mmCIF file with all atom_site columns, C-alpha atoms in Angstrom:
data_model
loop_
_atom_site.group_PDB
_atom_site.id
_atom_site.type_symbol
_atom_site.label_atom_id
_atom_site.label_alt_id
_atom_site.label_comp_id
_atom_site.label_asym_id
_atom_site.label_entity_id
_atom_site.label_seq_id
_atom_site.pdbx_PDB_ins_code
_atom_site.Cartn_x
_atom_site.Cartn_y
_atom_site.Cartn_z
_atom_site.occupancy
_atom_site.B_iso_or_equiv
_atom_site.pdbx_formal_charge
_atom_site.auth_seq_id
_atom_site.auth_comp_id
_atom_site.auth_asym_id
_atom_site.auth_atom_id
_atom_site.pdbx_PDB_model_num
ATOM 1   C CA . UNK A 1 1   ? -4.708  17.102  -8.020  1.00 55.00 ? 102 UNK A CA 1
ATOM 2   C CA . UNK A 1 2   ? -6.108  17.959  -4.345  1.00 58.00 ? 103 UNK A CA 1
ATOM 3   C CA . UNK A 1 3   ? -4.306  19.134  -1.704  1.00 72.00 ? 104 UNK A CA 1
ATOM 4   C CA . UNK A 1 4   ? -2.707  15.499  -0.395  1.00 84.00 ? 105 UNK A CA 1
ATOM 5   C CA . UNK A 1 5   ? -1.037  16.423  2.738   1.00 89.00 ? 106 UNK A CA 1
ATOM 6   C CA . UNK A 1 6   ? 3.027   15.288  3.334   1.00 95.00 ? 107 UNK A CA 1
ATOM 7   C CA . UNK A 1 7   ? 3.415   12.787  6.057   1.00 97.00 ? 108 UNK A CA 1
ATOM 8   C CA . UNK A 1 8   ? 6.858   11.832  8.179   1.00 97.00 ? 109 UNK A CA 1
ATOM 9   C CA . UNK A 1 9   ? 7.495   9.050   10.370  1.00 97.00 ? 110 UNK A CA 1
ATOM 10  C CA . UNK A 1 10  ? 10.349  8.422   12.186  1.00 96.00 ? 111 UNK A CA 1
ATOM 11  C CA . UNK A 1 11  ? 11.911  6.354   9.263   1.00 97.00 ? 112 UNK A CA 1
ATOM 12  C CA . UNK A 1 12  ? 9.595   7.299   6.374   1.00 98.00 ? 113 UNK A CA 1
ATOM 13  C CA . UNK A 1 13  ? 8.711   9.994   4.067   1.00 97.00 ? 114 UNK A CA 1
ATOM 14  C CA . UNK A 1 14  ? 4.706   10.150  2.606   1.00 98.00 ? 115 UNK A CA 1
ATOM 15  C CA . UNK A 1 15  ? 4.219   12.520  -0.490  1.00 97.00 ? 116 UNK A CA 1
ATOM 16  C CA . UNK A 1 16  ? 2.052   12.357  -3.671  1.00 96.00 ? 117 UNK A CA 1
ATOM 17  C CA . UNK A 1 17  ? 3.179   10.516  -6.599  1.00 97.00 ? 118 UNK A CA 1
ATOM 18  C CA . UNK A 1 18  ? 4.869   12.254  -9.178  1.00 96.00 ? 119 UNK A CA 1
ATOM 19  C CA . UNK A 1 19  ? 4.862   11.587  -12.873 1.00 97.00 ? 120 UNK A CA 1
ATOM 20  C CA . UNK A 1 20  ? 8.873   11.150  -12.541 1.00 96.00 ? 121 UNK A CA 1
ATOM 21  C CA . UNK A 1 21  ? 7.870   8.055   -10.499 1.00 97.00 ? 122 UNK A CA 1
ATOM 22  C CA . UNK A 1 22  ? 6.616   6.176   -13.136 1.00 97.00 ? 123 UNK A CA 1
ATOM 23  C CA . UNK A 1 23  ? 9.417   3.936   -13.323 1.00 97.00 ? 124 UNK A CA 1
ATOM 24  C CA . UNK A 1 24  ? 9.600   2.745   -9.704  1.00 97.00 ? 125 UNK A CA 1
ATOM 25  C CA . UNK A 1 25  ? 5.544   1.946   -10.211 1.00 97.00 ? 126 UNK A CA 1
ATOM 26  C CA . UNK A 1 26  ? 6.361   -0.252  -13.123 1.00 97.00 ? 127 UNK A CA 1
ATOM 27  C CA . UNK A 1 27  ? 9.111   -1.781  -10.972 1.00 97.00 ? 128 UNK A CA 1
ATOM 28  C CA . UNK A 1 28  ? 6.906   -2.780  -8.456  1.00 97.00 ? 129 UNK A CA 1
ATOM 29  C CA . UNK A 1 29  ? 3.127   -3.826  -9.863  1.00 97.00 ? 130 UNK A CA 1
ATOM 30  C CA . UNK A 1 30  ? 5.000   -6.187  -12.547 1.00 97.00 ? 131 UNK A CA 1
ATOM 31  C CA . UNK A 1 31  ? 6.100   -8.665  -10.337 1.00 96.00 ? 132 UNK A CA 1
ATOM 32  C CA . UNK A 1 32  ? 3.701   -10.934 -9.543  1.00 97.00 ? 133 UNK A CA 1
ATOM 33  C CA . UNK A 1 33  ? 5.158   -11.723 -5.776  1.00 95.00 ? 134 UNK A CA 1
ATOM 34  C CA . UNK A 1 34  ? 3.482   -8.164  -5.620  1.00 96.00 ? 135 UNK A CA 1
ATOM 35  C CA . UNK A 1 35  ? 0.214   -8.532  -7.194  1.00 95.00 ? 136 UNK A CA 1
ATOM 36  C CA . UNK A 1 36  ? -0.818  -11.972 -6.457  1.00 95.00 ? 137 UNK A CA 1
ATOM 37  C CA . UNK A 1 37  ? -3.327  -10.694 -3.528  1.00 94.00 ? 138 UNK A CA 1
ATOM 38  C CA . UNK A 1 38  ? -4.129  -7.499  -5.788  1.00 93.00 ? 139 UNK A CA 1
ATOM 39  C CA . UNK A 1 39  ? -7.666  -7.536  -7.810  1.00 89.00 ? 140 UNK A CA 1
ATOM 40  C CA . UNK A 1 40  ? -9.991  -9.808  -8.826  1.00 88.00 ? 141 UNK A CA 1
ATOM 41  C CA . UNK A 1 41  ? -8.336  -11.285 -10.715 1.00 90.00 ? 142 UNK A CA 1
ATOM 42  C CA . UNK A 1 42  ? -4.852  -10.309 -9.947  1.00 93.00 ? 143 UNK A CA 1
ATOM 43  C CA . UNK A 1 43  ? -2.776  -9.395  -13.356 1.00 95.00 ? 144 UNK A CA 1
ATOM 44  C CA . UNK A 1 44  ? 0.806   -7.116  -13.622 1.00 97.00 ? 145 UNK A CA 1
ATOM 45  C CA . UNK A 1 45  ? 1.487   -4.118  -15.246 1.00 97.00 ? 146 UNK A CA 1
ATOM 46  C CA . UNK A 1 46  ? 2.370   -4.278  -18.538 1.00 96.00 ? 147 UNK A CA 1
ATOM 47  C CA . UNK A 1 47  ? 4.766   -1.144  -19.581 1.00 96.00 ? 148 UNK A CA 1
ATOM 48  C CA . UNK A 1 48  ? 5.028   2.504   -18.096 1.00 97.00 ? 149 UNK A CA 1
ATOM 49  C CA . UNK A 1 49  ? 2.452   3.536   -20.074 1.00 97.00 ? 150 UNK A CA 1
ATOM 50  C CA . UNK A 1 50  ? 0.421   1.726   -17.606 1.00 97.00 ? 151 UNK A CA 1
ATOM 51  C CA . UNK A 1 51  ? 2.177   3.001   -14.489 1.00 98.00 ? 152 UNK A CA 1
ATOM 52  C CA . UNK A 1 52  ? 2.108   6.368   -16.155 1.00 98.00 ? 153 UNK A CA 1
ATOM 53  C CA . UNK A 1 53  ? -1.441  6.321   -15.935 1.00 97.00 ? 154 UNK A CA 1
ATOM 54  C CA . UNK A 1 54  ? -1.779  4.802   -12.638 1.00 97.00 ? 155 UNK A CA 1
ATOM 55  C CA . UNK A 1 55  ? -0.238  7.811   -11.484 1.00 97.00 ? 156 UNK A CA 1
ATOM 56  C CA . UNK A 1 56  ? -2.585  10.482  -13.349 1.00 97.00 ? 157 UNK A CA 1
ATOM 57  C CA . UNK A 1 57  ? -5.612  8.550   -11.710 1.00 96.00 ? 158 UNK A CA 1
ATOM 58  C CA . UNK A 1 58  ? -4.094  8.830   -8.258  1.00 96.00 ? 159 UNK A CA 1
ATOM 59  C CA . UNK A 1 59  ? -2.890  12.314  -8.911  1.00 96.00 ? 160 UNK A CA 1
ATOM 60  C CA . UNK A 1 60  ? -6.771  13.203  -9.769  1.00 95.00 ? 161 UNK A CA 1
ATOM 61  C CA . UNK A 1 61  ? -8.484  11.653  -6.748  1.00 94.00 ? 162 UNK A CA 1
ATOM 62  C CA . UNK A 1 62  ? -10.711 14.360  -5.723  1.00 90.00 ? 163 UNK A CA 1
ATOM 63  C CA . UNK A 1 63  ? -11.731 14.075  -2.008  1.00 94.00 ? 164 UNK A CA 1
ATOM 64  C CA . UNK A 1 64  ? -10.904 16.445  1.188   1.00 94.00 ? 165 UNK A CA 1
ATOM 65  C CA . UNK A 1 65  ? -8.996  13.256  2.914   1.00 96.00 ? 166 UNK A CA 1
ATOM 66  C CA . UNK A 1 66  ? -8.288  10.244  0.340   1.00 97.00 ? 167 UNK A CA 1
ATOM 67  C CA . UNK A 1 67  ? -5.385  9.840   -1.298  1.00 97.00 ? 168 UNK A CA 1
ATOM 68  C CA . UNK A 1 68  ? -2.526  7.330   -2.068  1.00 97.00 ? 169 UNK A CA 1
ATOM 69  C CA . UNK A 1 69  ? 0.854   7.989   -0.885  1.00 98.00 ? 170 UNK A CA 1
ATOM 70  C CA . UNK A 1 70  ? 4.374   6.844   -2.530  1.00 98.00 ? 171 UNK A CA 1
ATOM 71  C CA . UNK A 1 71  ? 6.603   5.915   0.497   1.00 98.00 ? 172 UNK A CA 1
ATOM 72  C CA . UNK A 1 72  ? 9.868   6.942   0.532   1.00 97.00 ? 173 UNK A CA 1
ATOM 73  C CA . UNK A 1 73  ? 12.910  6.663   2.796   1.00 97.00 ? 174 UNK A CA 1
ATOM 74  C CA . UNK A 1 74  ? 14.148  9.290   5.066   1.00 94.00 ? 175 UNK A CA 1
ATOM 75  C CA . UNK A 1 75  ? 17.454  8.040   4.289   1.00 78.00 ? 176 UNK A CA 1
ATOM 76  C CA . UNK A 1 76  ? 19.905  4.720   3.082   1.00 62.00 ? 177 UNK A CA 1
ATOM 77  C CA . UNK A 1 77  ? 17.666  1.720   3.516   1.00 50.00 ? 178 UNK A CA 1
ATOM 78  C CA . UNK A 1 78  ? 16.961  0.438   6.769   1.00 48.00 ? 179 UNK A CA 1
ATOM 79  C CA . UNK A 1 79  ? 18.408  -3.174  7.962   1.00 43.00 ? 180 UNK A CA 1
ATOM 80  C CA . UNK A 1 80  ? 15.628  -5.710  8.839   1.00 44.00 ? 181 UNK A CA 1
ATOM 81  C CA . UNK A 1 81  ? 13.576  -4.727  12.328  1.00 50.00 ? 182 UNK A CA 1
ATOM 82  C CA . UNK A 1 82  ? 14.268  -7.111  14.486  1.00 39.00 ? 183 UNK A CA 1
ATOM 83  C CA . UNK A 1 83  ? 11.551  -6.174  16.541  1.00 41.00 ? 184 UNK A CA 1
ATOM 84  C CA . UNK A 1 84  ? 9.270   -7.142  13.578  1.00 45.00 ? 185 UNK A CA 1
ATOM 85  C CA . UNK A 1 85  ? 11.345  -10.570 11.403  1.00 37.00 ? 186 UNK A CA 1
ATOM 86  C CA . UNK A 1 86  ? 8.193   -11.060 9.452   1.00 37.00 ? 187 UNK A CA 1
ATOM 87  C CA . UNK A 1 87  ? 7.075   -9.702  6.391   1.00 37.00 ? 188 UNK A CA 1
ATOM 88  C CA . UNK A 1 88  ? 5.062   -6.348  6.090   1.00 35.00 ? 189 UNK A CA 1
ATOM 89  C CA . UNK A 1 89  ? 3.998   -5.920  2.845   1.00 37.00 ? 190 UNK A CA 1
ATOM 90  C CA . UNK A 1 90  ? 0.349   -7.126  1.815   1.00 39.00 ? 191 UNK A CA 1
ATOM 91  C CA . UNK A 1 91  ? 1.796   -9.058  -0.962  1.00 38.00 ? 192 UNK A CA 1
ATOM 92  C CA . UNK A 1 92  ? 4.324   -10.894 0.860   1.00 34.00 ? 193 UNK A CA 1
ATOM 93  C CA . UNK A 1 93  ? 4.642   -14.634 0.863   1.00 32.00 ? 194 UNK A CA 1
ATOM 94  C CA . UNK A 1 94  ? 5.029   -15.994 4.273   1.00 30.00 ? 195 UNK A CA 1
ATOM 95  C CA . UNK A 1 95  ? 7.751   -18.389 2.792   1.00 31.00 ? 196 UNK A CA 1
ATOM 96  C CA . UNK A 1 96  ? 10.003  -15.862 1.167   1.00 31.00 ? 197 UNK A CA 1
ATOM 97  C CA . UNK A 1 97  ? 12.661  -14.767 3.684   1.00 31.00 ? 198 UNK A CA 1
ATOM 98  C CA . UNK A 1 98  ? 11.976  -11.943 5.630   1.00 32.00 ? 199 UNK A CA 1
ATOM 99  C CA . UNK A 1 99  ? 15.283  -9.960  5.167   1.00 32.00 ? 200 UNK A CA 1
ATOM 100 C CA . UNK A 1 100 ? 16.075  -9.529  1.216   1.00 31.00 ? 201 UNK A CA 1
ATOM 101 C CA . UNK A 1 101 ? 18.887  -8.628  -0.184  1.00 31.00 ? 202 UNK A CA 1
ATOM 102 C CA . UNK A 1 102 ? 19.122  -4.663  -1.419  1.00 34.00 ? 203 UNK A CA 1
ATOM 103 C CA . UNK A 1 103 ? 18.769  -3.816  -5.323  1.00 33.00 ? 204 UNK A CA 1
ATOM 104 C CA . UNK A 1 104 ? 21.911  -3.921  -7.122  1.00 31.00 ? 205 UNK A CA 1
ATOM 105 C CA . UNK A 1 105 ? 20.828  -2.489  -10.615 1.00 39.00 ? 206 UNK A CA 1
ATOM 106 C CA . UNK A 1 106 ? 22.036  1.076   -10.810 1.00 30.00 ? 207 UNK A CA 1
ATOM 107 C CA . UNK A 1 107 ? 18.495  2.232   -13.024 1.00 36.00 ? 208 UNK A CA 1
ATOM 108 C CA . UNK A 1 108 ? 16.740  1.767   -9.966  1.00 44.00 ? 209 UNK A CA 1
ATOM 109 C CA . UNK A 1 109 ? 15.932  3.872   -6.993  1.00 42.00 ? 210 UNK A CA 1
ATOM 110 C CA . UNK A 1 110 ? 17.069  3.101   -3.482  1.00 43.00 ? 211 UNK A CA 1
ATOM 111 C CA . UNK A 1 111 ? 20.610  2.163   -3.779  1.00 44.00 ? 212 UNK A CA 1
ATOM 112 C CA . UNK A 1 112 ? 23.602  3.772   -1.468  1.00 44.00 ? 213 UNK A CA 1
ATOM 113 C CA . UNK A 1 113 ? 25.567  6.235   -2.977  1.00 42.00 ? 214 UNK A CA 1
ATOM 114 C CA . UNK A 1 114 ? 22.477  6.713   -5.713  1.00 44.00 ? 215 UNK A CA 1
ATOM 115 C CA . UNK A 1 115 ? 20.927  10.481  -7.169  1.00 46.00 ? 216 UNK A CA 1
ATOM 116 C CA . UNK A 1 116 ? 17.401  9.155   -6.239  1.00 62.00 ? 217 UNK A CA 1
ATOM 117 C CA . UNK A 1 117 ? 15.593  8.643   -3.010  1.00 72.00 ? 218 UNK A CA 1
ATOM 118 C CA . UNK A 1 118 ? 14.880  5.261   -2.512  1.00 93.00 ? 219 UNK A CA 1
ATOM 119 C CA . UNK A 1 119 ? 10.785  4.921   -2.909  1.00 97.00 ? 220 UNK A CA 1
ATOM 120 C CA . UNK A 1 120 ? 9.392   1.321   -0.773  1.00 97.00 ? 221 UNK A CA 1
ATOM 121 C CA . UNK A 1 121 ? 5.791   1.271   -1.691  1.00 98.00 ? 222 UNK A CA 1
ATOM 122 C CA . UNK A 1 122 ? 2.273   2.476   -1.917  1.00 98.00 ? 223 UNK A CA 1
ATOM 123 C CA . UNK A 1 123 ? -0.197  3.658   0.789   1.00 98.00 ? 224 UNK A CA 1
ATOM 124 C CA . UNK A 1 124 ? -3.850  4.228   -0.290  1.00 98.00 ? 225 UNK A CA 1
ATOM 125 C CA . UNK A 1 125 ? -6.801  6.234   2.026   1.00 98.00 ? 226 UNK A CA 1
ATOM 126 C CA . UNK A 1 126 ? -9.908  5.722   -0.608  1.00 97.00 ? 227 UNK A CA 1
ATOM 127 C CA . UNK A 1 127 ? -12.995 4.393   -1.193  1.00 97.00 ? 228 UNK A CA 1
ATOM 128 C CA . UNK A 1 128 ? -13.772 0.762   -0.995  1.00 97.00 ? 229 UNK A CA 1
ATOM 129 C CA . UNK A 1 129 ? -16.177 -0.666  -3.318  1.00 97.00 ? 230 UNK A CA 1
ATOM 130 C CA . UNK A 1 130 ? -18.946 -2.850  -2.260  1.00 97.00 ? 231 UNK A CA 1
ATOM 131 C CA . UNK A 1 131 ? -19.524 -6.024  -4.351  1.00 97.00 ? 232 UNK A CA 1
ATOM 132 C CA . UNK A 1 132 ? -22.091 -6.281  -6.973  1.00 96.00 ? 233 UNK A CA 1
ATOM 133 C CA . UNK A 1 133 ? -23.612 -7.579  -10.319 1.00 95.00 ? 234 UNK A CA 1
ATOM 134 C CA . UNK A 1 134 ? -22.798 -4.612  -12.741 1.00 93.00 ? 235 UNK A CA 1
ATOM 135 C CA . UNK A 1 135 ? -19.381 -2.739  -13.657 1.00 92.00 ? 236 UNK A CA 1
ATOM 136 C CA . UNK A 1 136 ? -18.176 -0.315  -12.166 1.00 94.00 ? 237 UNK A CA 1
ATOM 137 C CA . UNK A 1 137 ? -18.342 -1.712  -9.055  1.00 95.00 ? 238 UNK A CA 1
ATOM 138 C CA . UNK A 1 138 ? -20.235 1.023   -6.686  1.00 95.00 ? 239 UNK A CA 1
ATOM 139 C CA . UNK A 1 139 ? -18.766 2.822   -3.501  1.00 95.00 ? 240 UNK A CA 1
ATOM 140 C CA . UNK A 1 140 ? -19.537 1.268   -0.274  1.00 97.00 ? 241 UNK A CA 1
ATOM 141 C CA . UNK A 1 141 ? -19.119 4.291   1.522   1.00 96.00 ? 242 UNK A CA 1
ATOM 142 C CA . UNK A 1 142 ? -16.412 2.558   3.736   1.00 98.00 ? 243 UNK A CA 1
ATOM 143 C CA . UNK A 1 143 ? -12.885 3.868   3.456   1.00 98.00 ? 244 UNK A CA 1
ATOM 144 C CA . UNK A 1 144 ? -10.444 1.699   2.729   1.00 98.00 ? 245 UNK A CA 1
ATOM 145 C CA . UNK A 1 145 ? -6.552  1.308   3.821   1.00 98.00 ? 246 UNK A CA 1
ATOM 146 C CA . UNK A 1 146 ? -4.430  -0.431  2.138   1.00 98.00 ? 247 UNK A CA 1
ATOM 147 C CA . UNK A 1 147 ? -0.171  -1.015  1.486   1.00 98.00 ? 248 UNK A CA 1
ATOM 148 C CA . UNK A 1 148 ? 1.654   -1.931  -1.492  1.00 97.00 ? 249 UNK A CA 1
ATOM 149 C CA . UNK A 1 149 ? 5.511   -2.440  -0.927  1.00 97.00 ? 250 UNK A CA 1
ATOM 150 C CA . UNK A 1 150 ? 8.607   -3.439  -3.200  1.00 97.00 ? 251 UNK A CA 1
ATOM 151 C CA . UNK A 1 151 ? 10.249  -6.675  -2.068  1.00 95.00 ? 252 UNK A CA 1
ATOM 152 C CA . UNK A 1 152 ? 13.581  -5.224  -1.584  1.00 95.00 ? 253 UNK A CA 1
ATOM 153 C CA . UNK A 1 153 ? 11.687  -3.301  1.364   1.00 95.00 ? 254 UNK A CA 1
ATOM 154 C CA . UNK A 1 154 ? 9.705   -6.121  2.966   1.00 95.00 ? 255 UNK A CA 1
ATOM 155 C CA . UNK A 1 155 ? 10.480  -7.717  6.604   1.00 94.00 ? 256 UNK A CA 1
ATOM 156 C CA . UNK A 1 156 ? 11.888  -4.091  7.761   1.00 95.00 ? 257 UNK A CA 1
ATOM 157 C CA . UNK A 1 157 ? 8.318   -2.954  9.304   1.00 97.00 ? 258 UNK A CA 1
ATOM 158 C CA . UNK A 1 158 ? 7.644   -0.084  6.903   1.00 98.00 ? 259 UNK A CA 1
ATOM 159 C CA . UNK A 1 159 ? 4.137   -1.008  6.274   1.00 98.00 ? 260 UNK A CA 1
ATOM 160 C CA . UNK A 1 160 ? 3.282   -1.206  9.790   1.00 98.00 ? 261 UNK A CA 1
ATOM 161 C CA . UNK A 1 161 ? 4.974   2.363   10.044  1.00 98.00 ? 262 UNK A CA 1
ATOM 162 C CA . UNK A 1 162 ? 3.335   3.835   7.319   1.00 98.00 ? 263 UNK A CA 1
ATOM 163 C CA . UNK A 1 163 ? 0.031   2.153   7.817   1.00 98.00 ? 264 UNK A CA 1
ATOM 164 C CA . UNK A 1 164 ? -0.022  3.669   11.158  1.00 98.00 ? 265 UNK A CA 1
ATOM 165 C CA . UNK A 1 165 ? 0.165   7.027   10.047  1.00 98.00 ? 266 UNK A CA 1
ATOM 166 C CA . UNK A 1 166 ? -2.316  7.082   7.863   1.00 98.00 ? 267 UNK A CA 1
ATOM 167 C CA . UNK A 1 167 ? -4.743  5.777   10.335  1.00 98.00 ? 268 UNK A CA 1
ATOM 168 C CA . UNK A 1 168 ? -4.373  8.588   12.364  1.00 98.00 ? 269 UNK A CA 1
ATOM 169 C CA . UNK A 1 169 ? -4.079  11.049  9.655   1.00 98.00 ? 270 UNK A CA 1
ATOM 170 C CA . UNK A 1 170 ? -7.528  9.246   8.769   1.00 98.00 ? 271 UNK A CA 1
ATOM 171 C CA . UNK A 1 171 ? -9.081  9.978   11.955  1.00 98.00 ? 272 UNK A CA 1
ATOM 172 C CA . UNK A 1 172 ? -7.537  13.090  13.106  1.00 97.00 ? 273 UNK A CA 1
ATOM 173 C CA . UNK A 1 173 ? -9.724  14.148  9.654   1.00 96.00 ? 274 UNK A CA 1
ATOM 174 C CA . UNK A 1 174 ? -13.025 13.223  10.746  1.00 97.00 ? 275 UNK A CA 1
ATOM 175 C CA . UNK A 1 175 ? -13.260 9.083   9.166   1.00 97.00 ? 276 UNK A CA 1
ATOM 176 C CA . UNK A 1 176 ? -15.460 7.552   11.061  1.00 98.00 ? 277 UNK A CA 1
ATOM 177 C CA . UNK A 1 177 ? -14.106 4.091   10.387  1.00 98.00 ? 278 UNK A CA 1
ATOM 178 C CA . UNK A 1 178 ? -11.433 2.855   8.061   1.00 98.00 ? 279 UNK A CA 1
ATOM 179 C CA . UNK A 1 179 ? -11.487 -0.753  6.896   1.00 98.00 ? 280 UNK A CA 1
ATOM 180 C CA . UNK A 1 180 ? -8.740  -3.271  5.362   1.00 98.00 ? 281 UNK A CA 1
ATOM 181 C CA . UNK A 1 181 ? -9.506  -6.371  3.391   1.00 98.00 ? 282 UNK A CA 1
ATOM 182 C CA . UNK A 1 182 ? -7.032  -9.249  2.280   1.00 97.00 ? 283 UNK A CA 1
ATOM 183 C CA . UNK A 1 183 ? -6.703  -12.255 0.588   1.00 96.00 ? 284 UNK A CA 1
ATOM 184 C CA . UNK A 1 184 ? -7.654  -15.203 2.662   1.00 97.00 ? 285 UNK A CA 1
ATOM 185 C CA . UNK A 1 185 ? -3.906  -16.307 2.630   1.00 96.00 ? 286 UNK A CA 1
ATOM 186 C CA . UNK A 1 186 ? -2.241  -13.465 3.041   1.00 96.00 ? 287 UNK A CA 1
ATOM 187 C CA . UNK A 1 187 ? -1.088  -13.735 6.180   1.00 95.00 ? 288 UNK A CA 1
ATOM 188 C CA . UNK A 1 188 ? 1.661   -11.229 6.219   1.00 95.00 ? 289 UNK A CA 1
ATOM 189 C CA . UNK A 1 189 ? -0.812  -8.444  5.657   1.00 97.00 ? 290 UNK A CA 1
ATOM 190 C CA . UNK A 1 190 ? -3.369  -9.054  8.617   1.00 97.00 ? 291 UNK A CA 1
ATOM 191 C CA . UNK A 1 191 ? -0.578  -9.240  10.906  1.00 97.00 ? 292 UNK A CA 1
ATOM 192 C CA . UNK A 1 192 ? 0.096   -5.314  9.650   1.00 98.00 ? 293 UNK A CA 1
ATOM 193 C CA . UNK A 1 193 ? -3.590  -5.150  10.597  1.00 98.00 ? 294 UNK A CA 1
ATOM 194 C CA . UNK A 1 194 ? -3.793  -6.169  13.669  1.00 98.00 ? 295 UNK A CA 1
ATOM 195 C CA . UNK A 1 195 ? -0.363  -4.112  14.696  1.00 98.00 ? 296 UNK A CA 1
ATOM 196 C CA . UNK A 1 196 ? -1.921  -0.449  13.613  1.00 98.00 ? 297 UNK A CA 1
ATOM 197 C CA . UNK A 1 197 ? -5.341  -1.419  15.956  1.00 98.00 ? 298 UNK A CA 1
ATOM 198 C CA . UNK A 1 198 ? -7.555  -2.856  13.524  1.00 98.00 ? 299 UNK A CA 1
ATOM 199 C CA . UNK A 1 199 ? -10.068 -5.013  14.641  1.00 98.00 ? 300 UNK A CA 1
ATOM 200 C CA . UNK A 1 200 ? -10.539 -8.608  12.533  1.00 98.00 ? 301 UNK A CA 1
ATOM 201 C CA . UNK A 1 201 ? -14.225 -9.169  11.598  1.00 98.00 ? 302 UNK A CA 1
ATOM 202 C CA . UNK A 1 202 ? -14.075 -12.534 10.025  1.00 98.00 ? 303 UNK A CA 1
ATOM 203 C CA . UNK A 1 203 ? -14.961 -13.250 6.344   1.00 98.00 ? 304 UNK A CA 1
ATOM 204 C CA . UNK A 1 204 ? -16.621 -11.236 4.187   1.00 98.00 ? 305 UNK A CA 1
ATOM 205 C CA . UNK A 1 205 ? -17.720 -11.075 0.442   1.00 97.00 ? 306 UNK A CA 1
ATOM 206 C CA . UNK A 1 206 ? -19.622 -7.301  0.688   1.00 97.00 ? 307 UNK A CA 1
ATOM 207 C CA . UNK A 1 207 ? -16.679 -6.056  -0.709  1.00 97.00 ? 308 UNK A CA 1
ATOM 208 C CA . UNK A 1 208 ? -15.018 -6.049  -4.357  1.00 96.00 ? 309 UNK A CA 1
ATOM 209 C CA . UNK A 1 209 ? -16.764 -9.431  -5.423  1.00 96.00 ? 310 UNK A CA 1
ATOM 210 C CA . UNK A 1 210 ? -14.374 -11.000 -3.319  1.00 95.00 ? 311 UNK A CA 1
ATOM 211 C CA . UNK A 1 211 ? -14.262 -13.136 -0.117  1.00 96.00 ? 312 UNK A CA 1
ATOM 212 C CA . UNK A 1 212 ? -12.121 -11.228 2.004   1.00 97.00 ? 313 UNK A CA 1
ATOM 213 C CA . UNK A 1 213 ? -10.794 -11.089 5.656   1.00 98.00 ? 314 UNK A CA 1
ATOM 214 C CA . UNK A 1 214 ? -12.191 -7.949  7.111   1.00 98.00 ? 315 UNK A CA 1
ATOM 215 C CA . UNK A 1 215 ? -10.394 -5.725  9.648   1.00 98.00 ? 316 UNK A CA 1
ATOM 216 C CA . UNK A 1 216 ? -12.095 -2.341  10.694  1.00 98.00 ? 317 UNK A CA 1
ATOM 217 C CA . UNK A 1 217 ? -11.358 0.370   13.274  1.00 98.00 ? 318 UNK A CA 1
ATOM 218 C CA . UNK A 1 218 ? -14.157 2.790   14.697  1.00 98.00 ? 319 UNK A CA 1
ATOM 219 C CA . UNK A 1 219 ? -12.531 6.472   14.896  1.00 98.00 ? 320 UNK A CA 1
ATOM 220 C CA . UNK A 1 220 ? -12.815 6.708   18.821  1.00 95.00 ? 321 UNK A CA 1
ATOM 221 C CA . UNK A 1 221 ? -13.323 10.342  18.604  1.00 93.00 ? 322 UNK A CA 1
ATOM 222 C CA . UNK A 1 222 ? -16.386 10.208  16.737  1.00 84.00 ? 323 UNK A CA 1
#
């Protein structure tokens, strides 16, 4: 595994997955209120083999400055922002209330009083790959950012907060620009866009054989 640098925000904790997180990745890519706006086409996880080898291909990403991050909490979970009532996550559906309920199931990470920290979500720095007629799709050369979080942590402006980090961390390393794509109707997710800086485009299919909404931010300092 490279070197992937620890992040903190005020609220939030980013460090490289571990293979002891396996559990909380199966947790949150097999529910489909998750991966509805994820690949083409979107499908869930399966079992924790799957999510165990997620994790090795994230934990083998070798570049100076991509990486994706599991999000964890500083601390017990956060009440809804209520400078931000609408939901975060790129999966979110706009119709789903904005402040859920915590987890009650003792297995599972993230509830007071419990041994583990309570992990919220993904955050991915990588290559974005450009649309095309043969598999593997190719890199673009873009660099993508993108957010994955659990439902139990949506409407509480975590993915803003992460997302915002990571930009910088992007830039402050020498990306020229950093991109986002998303679903047509997911709404939730380019209004996390637009909150970190990033600039909408319009449509675009150039990207994952997909049409896309296409955000982008120049790194000023380049």
């Amino acid at each position: 595994m490279n070197g992937v640098e620890n992040l903190e925000t005020e609220r939030l904790i980013l460090r490289p997955w571990e293979p002891k997180d396996a559990d909380f990745v199966l947790d949150l890519y097999s529910r489909w209120e998750v991966q509805r706006f994820i690949g083409n086409p979107p499908r869930v996880m399966v079992d924790r083999a799957e999510a165990e080898e997620r994790i090795r291909v994230w934990r083998a990403m070798d570049h100076p400055v991509h990486a994706v991050w599991v999000v964890q909490l500083k601390g017990p979970a956060q009440q809804a922002n209520p400078a931000n009532p609408t939901n975060p996550a790129q999966q979110a559906n706009p119709a789903q209330p904005s402040n859920l309920p915590q987890q009650t199931d003792p297995a599972r990470p993230g509830i007071p009083g419990h041994s583990k920290p309570a992990l919220a979500g993904t955050l991915l720095l990588k290559s974005i790959p450009a649309s095309g007629a043969e598999l593997p799709l190719q890199p673009s050369g873009d660099t993508e950012i993108g957010w994955h979080f659990h439902p139990d942590h949506w409407g509480k402006g975590y993915a803003t907060e992460a997302a915002a980090a990571i930009l910088a961390y992007a830039f402050n390393n020498g990306v020229p620009k950093v991109v986002a794509v998303t679903n047509p109707a997911n709404t939730a997710s380019q209004r996390v866009c637009t909150r970190i800086g990033l600039l909408h485009r319009g449509r675009t299919s150039r990207y994952y054989n997909a049409l896309c909404e296409l955000f982008e931010l120049v790194n000023p300092a380049v």
